[in-house]
XYZ file of C-alpha atoms in Angstrom:
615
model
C 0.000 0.000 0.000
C 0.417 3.055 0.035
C 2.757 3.581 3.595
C 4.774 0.394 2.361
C 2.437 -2.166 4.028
C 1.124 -5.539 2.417
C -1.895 -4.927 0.282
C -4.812 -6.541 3.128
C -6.506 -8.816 0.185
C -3.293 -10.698 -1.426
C -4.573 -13.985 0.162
C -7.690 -13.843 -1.990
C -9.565 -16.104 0.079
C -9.467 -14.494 3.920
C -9.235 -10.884 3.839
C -11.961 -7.648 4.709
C -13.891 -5.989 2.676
C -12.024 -3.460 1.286
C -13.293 0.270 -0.577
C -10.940 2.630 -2.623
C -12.152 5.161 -3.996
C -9.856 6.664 -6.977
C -12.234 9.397 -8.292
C -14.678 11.055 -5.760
C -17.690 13.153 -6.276
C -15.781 16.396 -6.815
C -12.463 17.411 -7.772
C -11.662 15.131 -10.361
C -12.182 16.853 -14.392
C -12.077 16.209 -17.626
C -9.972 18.502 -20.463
C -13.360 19.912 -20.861
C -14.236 20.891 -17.289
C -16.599 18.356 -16.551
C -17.150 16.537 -13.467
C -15.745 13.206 -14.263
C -18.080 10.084 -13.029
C -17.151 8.227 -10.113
C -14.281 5.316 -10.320
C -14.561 3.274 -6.760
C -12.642 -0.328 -6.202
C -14.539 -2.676 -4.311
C -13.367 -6.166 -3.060
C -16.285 -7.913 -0.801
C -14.764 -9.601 2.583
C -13.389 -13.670 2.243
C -12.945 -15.771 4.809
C -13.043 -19.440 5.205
C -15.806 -21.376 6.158
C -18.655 -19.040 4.504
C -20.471 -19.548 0.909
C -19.239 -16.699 -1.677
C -21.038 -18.102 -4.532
C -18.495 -16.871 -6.605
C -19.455 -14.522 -9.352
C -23.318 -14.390 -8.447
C -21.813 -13.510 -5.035
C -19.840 -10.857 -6.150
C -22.512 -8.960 -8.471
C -24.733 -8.851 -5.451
C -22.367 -7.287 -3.654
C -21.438 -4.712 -6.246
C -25.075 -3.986 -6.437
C -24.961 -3.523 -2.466
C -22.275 -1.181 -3.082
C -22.998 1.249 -5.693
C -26.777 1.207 -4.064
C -25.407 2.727 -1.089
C -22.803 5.241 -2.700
C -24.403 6.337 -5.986
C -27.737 4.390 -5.973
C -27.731 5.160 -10.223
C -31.215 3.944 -11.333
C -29.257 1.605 -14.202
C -26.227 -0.956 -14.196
C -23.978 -2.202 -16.854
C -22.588 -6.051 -16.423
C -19.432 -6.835 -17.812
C -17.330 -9.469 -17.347
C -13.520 -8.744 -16.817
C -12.121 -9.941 -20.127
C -14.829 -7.545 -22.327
C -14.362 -4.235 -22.956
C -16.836 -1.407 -24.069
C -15.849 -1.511 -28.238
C -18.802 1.196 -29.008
C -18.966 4.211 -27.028
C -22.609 5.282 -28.208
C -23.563 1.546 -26.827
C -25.330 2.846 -23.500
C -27.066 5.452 -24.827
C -28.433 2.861 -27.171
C -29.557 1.189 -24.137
C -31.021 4.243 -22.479
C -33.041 4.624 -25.244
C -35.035 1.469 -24.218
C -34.661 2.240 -20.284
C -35.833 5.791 -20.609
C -39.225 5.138 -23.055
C -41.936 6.608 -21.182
C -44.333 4.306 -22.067
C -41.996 1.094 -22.098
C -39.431 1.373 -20.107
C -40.286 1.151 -16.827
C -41.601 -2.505 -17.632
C -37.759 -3.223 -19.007
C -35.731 -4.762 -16.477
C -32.505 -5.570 -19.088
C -31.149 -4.549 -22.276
C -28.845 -7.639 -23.779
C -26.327 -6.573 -26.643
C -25.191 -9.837 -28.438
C -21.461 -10.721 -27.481
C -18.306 -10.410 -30.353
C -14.782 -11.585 -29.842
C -11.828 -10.524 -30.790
C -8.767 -13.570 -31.899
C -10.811 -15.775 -33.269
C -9.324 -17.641 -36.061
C -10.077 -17.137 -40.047
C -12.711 -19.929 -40.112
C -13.927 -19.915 -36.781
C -13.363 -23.897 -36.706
C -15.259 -24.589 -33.014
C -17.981 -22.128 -33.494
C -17.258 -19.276 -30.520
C -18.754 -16.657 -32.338
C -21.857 -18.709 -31.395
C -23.679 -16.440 -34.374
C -26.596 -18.569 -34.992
C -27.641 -17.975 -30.970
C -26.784 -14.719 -31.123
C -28.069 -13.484 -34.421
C -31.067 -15.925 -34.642
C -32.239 -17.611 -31.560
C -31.760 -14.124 -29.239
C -33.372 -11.986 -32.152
C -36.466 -14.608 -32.268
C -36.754 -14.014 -28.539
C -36.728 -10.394 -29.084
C -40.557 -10.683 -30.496
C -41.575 -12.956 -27.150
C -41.211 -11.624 -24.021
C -37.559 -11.152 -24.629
C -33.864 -12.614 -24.963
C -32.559 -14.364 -21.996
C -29.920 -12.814 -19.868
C -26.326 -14.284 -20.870
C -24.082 -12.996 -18.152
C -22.155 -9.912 -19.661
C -22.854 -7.223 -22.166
C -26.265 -6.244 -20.345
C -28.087 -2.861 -18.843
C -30.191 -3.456 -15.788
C -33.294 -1.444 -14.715
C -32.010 -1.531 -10.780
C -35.735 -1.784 -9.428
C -35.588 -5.200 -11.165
C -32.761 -6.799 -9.689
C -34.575 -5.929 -5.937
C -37.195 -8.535 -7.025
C -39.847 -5.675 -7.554
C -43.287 -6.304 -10.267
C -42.902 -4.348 -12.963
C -45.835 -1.489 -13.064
C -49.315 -2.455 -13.861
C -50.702 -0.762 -17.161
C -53.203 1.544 -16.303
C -56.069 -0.174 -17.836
C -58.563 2.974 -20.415
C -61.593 3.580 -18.383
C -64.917 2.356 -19.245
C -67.589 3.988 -21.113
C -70.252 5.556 -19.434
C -73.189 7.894 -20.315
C -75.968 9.955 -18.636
C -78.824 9.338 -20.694
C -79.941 6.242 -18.117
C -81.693 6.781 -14.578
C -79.365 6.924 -11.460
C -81.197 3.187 -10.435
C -79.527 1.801 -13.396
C -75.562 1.416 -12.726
C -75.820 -2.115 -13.334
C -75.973 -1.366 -16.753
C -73.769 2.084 -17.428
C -70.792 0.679 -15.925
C -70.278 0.459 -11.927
C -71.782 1.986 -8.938
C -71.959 5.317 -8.509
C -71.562 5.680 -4.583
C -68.118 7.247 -3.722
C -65.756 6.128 -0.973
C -65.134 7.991 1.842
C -61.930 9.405 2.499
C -60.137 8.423 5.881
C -58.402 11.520 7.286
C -54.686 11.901 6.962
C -52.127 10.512 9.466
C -49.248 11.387 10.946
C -46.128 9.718 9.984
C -42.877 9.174 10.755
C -41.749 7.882 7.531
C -42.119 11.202 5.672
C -44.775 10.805 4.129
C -43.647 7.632 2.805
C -47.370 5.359 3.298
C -49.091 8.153 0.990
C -46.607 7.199 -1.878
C -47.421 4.884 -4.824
C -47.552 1.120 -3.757
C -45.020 -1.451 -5.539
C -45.339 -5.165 -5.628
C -42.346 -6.998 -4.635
C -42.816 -11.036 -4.813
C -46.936 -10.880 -4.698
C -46.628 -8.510 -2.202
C -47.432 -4.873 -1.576
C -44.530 -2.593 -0.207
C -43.667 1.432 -0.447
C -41.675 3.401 -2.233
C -41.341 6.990 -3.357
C -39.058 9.073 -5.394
C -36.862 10.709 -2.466
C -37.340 9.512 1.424
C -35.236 10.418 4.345
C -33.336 7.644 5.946
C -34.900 5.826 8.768
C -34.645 3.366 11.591
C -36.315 0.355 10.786
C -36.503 -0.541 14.960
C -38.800 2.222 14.924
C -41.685 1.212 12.891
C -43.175 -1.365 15.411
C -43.794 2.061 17.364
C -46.621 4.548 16.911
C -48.994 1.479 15.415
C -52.076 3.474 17.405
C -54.007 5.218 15.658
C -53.681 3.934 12.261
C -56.548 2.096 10.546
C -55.581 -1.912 9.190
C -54.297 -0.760 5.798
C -51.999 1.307 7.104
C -51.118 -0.673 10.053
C -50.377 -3.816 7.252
C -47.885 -0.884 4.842
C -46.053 -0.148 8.338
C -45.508 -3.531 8.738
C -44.376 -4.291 5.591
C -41.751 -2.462 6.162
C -39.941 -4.187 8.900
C -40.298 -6.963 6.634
C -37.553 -4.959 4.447
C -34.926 -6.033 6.924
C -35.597 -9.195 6.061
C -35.133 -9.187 2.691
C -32.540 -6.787 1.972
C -30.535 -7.035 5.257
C -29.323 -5.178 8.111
C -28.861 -1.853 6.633
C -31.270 1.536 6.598
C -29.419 3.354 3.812
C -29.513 0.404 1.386
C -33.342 -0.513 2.291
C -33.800 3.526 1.775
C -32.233 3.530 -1.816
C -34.452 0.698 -2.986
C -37.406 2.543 -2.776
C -35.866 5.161 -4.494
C -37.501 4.210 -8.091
C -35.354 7.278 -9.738
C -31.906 6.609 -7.994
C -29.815 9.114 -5.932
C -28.970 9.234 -2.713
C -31.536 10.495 0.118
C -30.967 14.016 1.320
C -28.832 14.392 4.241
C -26.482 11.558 3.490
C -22.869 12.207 4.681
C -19.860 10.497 2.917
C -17.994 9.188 5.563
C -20.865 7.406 6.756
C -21.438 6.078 3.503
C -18.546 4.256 3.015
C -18.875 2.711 6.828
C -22.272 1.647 5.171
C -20.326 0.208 1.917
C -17.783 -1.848 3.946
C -20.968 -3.267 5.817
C -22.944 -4.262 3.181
C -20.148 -6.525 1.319
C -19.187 -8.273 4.808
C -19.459 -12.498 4.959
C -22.284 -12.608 7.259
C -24.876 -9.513 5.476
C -26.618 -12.215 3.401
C -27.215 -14.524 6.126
C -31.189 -14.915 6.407
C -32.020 -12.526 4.033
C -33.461 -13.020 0.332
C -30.110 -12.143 -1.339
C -29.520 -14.967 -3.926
C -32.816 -16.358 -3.165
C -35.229 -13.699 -4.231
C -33.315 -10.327 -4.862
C -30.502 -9.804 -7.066
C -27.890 -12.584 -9.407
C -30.002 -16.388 -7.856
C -27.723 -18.646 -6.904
C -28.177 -22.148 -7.331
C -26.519 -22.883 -10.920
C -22.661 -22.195 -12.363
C -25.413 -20.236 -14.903
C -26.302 -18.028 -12.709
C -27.314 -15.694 -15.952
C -30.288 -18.149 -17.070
C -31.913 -18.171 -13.321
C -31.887 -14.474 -12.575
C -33.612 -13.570 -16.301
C -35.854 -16.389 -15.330
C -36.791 -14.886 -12.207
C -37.183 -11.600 -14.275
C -39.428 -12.912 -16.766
C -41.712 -14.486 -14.202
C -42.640 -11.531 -12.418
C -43.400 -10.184 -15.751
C -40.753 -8.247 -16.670
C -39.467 -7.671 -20.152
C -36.379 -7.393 -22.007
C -34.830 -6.003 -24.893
C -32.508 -7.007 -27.797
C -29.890 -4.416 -28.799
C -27.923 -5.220 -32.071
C -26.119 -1.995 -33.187
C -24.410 -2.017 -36.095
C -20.781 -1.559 -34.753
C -20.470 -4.249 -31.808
C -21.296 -2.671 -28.318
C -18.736 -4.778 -26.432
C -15.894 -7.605 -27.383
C -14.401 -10.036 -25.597
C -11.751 -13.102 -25.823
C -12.919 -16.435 -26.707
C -11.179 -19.912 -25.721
C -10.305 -21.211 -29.292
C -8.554 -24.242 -28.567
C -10.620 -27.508 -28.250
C -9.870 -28.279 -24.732
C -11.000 -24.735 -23.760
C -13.755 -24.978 -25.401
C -15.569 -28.242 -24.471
C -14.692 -26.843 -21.094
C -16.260 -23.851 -21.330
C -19.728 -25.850 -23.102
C -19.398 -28.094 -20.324
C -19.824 -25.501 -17.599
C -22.641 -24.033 -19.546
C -24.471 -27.413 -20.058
C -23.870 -28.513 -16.393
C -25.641 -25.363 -15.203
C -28.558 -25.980 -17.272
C -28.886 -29.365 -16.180
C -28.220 -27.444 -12.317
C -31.291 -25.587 -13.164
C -33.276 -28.475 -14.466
C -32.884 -30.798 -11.334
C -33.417 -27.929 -9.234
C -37.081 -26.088 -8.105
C -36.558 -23.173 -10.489
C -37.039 -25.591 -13.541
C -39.045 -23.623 -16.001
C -41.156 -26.887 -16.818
C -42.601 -26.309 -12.901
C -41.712 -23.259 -11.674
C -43.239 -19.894 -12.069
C -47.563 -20.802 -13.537
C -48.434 -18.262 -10.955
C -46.526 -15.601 -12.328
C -46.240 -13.753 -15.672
C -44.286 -15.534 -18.087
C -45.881 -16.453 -21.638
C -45.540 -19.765 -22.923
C -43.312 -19.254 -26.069
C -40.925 -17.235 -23.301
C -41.542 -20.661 -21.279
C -40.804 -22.582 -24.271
C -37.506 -20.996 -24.567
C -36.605 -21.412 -21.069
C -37.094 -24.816 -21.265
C -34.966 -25.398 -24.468
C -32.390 -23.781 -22.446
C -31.890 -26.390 -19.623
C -33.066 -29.715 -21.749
C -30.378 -29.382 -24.706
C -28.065 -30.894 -22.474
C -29.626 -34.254 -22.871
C -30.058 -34.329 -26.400
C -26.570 -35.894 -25.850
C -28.130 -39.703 -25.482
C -30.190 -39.856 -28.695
C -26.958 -37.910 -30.405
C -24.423 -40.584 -29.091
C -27.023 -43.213 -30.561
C -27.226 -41.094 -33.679
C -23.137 -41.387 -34.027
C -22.706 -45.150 -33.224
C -25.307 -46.857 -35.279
C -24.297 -46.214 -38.604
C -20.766 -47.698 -37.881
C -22.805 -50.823 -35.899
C -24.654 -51.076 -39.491
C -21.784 -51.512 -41.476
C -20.148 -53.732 -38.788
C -23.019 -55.737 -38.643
C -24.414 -56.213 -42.195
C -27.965 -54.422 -41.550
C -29.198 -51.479 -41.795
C -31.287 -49.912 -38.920
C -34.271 -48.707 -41.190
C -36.491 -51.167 -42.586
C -38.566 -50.631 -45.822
C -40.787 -47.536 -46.162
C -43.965 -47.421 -47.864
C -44.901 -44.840 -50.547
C -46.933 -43.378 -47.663
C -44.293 -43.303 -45.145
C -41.529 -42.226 -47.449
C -44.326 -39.264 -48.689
C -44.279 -37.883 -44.541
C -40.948 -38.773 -44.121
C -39.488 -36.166 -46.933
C -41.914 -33.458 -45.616
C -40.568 -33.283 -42.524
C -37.219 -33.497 -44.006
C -38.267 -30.014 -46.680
C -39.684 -28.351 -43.745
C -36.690 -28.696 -41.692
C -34.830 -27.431 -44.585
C -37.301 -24.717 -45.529
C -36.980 -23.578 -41.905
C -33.428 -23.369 -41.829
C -33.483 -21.601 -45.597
C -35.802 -18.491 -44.269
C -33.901 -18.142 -40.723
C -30.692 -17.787 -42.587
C -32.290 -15.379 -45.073
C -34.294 -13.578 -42.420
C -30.404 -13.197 -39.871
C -27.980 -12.690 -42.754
C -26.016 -15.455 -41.288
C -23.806 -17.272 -43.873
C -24.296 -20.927 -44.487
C -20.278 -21.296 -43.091
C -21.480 -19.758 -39.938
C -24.475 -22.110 -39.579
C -22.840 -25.556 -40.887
C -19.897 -24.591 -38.110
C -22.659 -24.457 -35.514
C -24.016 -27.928 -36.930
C -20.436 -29.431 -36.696
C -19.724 -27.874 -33.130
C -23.444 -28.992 -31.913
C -22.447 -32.932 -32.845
C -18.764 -32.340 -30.995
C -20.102 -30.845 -27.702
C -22.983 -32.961 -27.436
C -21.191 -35.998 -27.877
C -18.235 -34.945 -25.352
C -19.292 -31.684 -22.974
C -23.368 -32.383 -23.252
C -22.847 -35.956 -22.218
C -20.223 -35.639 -19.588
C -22.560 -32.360 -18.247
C -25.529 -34.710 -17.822
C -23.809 -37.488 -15.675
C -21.898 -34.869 -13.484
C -24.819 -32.957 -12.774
C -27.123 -36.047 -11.750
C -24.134 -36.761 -9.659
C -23.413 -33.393 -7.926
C -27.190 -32.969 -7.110
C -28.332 -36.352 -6.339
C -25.466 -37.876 -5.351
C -23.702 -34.865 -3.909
C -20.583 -35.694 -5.769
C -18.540 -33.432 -7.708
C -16.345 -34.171 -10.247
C -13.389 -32.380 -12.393
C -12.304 -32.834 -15.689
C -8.350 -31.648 -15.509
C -6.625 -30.173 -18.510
C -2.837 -30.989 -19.504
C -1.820 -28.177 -21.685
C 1.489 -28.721 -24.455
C 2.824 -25.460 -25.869
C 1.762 -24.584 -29.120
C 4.947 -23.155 -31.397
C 3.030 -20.564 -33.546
C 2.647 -17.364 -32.840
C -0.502 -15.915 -34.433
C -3.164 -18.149 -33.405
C -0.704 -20.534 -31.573
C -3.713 -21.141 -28.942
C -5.957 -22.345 -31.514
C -2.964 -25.187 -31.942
C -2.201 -25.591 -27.971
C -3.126 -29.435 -27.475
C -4.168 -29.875 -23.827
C -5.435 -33.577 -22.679
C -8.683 -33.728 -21.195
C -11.470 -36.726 -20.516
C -13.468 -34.912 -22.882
C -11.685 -36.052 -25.583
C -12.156 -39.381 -25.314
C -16.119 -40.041 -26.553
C -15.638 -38.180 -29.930
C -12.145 -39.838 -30.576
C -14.240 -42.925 -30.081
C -16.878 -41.995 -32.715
C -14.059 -41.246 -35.383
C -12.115 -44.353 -34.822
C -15.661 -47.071 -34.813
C -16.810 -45.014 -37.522
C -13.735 -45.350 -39.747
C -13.164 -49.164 -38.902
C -16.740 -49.371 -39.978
C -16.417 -47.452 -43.223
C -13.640 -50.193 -43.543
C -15.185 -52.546 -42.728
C -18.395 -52.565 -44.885
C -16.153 -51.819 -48.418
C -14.375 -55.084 -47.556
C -17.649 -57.073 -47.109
C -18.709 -55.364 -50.035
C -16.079 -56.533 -51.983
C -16.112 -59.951 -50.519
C -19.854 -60.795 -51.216
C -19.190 -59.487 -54.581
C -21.613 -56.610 -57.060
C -25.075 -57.512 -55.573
C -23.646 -55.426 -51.924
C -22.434 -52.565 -52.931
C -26.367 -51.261 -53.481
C -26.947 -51.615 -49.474
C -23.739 -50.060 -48.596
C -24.074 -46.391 -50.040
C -27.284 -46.039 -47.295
C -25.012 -47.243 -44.787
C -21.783 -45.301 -45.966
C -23.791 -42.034 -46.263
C -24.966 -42.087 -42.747
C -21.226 -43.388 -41.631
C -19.574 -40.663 -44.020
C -22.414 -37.717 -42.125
C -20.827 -38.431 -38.904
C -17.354 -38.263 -39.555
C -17.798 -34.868 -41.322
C -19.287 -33.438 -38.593
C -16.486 -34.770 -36.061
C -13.965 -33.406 -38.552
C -13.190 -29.794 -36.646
C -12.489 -32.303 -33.747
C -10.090 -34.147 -36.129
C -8.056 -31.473 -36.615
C -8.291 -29.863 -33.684
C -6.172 -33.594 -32.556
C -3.809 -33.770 -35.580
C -4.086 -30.772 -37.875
C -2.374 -27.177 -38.210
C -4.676 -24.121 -39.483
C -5.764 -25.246 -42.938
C -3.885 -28.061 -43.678
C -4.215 -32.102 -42.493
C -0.317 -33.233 -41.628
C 0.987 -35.296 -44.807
C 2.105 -38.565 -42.477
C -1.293 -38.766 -41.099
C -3.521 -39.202 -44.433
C 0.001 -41.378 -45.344
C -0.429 -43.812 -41.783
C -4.318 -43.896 -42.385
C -4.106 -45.001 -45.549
C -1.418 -47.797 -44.873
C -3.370 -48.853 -41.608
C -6.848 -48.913 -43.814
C -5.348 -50.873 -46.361
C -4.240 -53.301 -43.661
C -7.379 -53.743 -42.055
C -9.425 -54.342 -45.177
C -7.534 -56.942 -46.296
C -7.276 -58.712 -42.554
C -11.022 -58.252 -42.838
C -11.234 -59.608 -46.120
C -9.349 -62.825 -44.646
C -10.763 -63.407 -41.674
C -14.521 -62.053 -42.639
C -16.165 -62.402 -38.957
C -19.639 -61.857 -39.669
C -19.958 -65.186 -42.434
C -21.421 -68.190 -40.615
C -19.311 -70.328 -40.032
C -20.043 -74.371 -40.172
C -19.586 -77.046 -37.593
C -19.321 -80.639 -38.464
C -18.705 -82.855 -41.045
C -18.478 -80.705 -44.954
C -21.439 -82.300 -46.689
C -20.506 -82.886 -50.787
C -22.796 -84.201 -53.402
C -22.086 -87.735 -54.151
C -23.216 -87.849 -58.059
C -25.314 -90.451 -57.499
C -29.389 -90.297 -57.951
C -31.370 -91.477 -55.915
């Protein structure tokens, strides 16, 4: 530090909460004379023994934080290795945010994420375009995209597990031209309520502001509100009628939810930011340091409720989720330069790493009691938006039919049969239907995004790899970790890559993951093999069979072959020994197979001749 002393948070995992503030909230200007925003360094407290929950942790804290020192009505989210590429991107945002008519019922805006280093042909898909610029822009008509961890502007009221607004709904049409006796008819009765007589209060007028519905339930709030002690709101209940007795209530019901701390309960119902009048800066920071200690969560709603949910490694899909079912929407931004870029992991062991966390938190969310196939029918959330949620968490286990899918054309050849029998003109009639439609589908979305066919056919390829490799391996690990309670890791052995520009793409790093697709190549080749050599044994009459059964064999392998070269091959070229080796070592084989032919019946006994005599 500063006087020479050890920095208090190098041992990252027991250390205090700690607050530096580099730019305050004067003295600091720009070239032009402007008041330059506020830059403030937070670090929550560690220590051992206590539940961080890791990034989900530390965005709720950060939301503690800037609640209590600048309580600004929006928040960006960015992860640490993005960086803001379009400086017109939040006033894009505000746009939204700010609508007078829509925006209070916004809770996010979600700009698409870009990447920087990504090589030439983007051979394991981490541009991700056909999510991005299909699937997220779909979503955009529902009740909007999902959240997907960085690159989004929060509405702050949402994160506090507030309803959005209720529409005021047009009033009815009503006329004079019928008798008083008839209200039945015009609309309504006619008999108006009385008006209790106004109350003292302590809260500043703070039970005669507009009501707000936080998880079914009717609390306070108001534009500006002094700060006040939440011990005193059990006194002074005399006097008051039951509805106001119940909103007095309610509010000791804050401390509950939001924690031990007036000044942060204060700025939630503060639906246009800023702090309350009267606030003094030392005491704010005090506040701050409180607010991110180990024990502030403890009992509350914090990661239950109110800000990122915890419960998943995706903690992005649960706290949209939680958005949407309150009824919240959210918005789609898609400027035409990028808002924000990022780096990618382009090698394959990176990768399948990085799908397997994401698949392991869906399947997280899918064993757990926020699964959008039972949670949330009392809420707000519209069935396509429901639809989407559940595609979300059930990809993962696509992986089972998709293994299936890879192994049985090489069983096929293997074997001699082929797994579909005869169609009939009927069945053959349905069969290409479905197989236009699929195709027609896939024609307009393309059209309709501007994505290229490369960019699609690398999704294709990547979908096959991950779902044979980080899908499957997801599904098992989470089935273990939550029923089982055992968690398992996957290590990575990393070998230096030699080039320079894109030398990660080449860095070869060992992982369990590689072993199921490896698996598909090989029984897929020996298969391929396999079946010319009993073709050529049984002579012209096989070779008709076989193209079915090479055609589904050949489909495989082309999708697996980013993984193939992500094992044995450079940029844009397949080493020369390695087609040399698998052509020697398929030669081999098919004439072993030839020899031996396995799959011929084979006879027992005596060899039975004709004789020449008749009988």
């Amino acid at each position: 530090m500063q006087d020479g002393t050890p920095w208090p948070g190098n041992n990252t995992r027991d250390h205090p909460g700690m607050i530096q503030v580099y730019l305050g909230s004067a003295g600091a200007l720009d070239v032009d004379g402007k008041e330059l925003p506020r830059l403030v360094y937070v670090s929550r407290e560690k220590r051992p023994g206590y539940q961080h929950h890791k990034k989900a942790g530390a965005m709720n804290a950060l939301v503690r934080v800037s609640a209590v020192l600048t309580n600004a009505p929006f928040i960006l989210n960015l992860d640490c290795d993005h960086y803001i590429n379009n400086s017109k991107a939040i006033r894009e945002a505000m746009c939204f945010l700010m609508d007078p008519q829509f925006g209070k019922k916004l809770c996010y805006v979600q700009f698409p994420q870009r990447f920087d280093g990504i090589d030439r042909h983007d051979r394991y898909a981490n541009r991700n375009v056909v999510f991005f610029d299909i699937n997220m822009l779909g979503l955009d008509g529902l009740q909007g995209p999902v959240y997907v961890g960085t690159g989004c502007v929060f509405n702050r009221q949402a994160l506090y597990g507030y309803d959005p607004p209720v529409s005021k709904k047009r009033p009815k049409m009503t006329c004079d031209c019928w008798p008083s006796w008839c209200c039945c008819c015009c609309g309504g009765s006619r008999k108006k309520s009385k008006k209790t007589g106004e109350k003292k209060s302590f809260l500043g007028g703070l039970l005669r502001s507009k009501k707000k519905k936080m998880m079914g339930k009717n609390y306070v709030r108001k534009g500006s509100v002094p700060i006040f002690n939440l011990e005193e709101i059990e006194e002074g209940l005399e006097g008051y009628d039951e509805l106001e007795k119940s909103s007095l209530m309610s509010q000791k019901n804050f401390e509950k939810r939001f924690g031990q701390s007036p000044v942060l309960i204060t700025s939630t119902l503060m639906e246009n930011g800023g702090l309350p009048e009267g606030t003094n800066t030392n005491s704010l920071i005090k506040e701050a340091i409180h607010v991110i200690s180990c024990g502030y969560e403890e009992k509350t709603e914090w990661g239950k409720e109110i800000g990122w949910i915890y419960g998943s490694v995706t903690e992005d899909i649960l706290t949209g989720f939680k958005m949407h079912c309150r009824g919240w929407k959210s918005v789609y931004c898609v400027p035409k330069r990028p808002a924000f870029k990022g780096s990618a992991p382009i090698n394959l062991s990176d990768r399948l790493h990085q799908v397997l966390r994401w698949a392991l938190g869906s399947v997280e969310i899918f064993l757990s009691r926020h699964c959008p196939l039972w949670y949330g029918y009392a809420g707000k959330l519209k069935w396509l938006e429901r639809l989407a949620y559940i595609n979300t968490i059930v990809y993962p286990f696509t992986s089972i039919p998709l293994l299936a899918y890879c192994t049985i054309p090489a069983v096929c050849l293997l074997t001699g049969k082929f797994i579909i029998p005869t169609l009939s003109n009927l069945t053959s009639v349905w069969f290409l239907a479905l197989f236009l439609s699929i195709i027609a589908t896939s024609v307009l979305e393309l059209r309709w995004s501007g994505v290229s066919i490369q960019d699609w056919w690398r999704n294709e390829q990547f979908w096959v790899i991950g779902g044979v490799s980080a899908h499957l391996f997801a599904v098992f690990q989470g089935l273990l970790k939550v029923l089982a309670g055992v968690d398992t890791n996957f290590t990575v052995t990393a070998k230096a890559a030699e080039d320079a520009e894109f030398g990660e793409l080449y860095l070869f790093k060992w992982t369990t993951l590689l072993i199921p697709p490896t698996t598909l190549i090989i029984l897929n080749m020996v298969g391929v093999v396999a079946g010319v050599s009993d073709a050529i044994n049984n002579g012209y009459g096989s070779w008709g069979p076989l193209f079915g059964k090479l055609f589904f064999a050949f489909w495989v392998i082309v999708h697996l072959y980013p993984f193939l070269k992500g094992l044995m091959g450079r940029q844009n070229r397949t080493p020369t020994i390695v087609v040399l080796w698998s052509i020697l070592l398929a030669s081999i084989f098919s004439l072993v197979w030839v020899r031996i032919d396995p799959f011929l019946p084979k006879q027992t006994g005596p060899v039975l001749k004709q004789c020449g005599v008749e009988c």
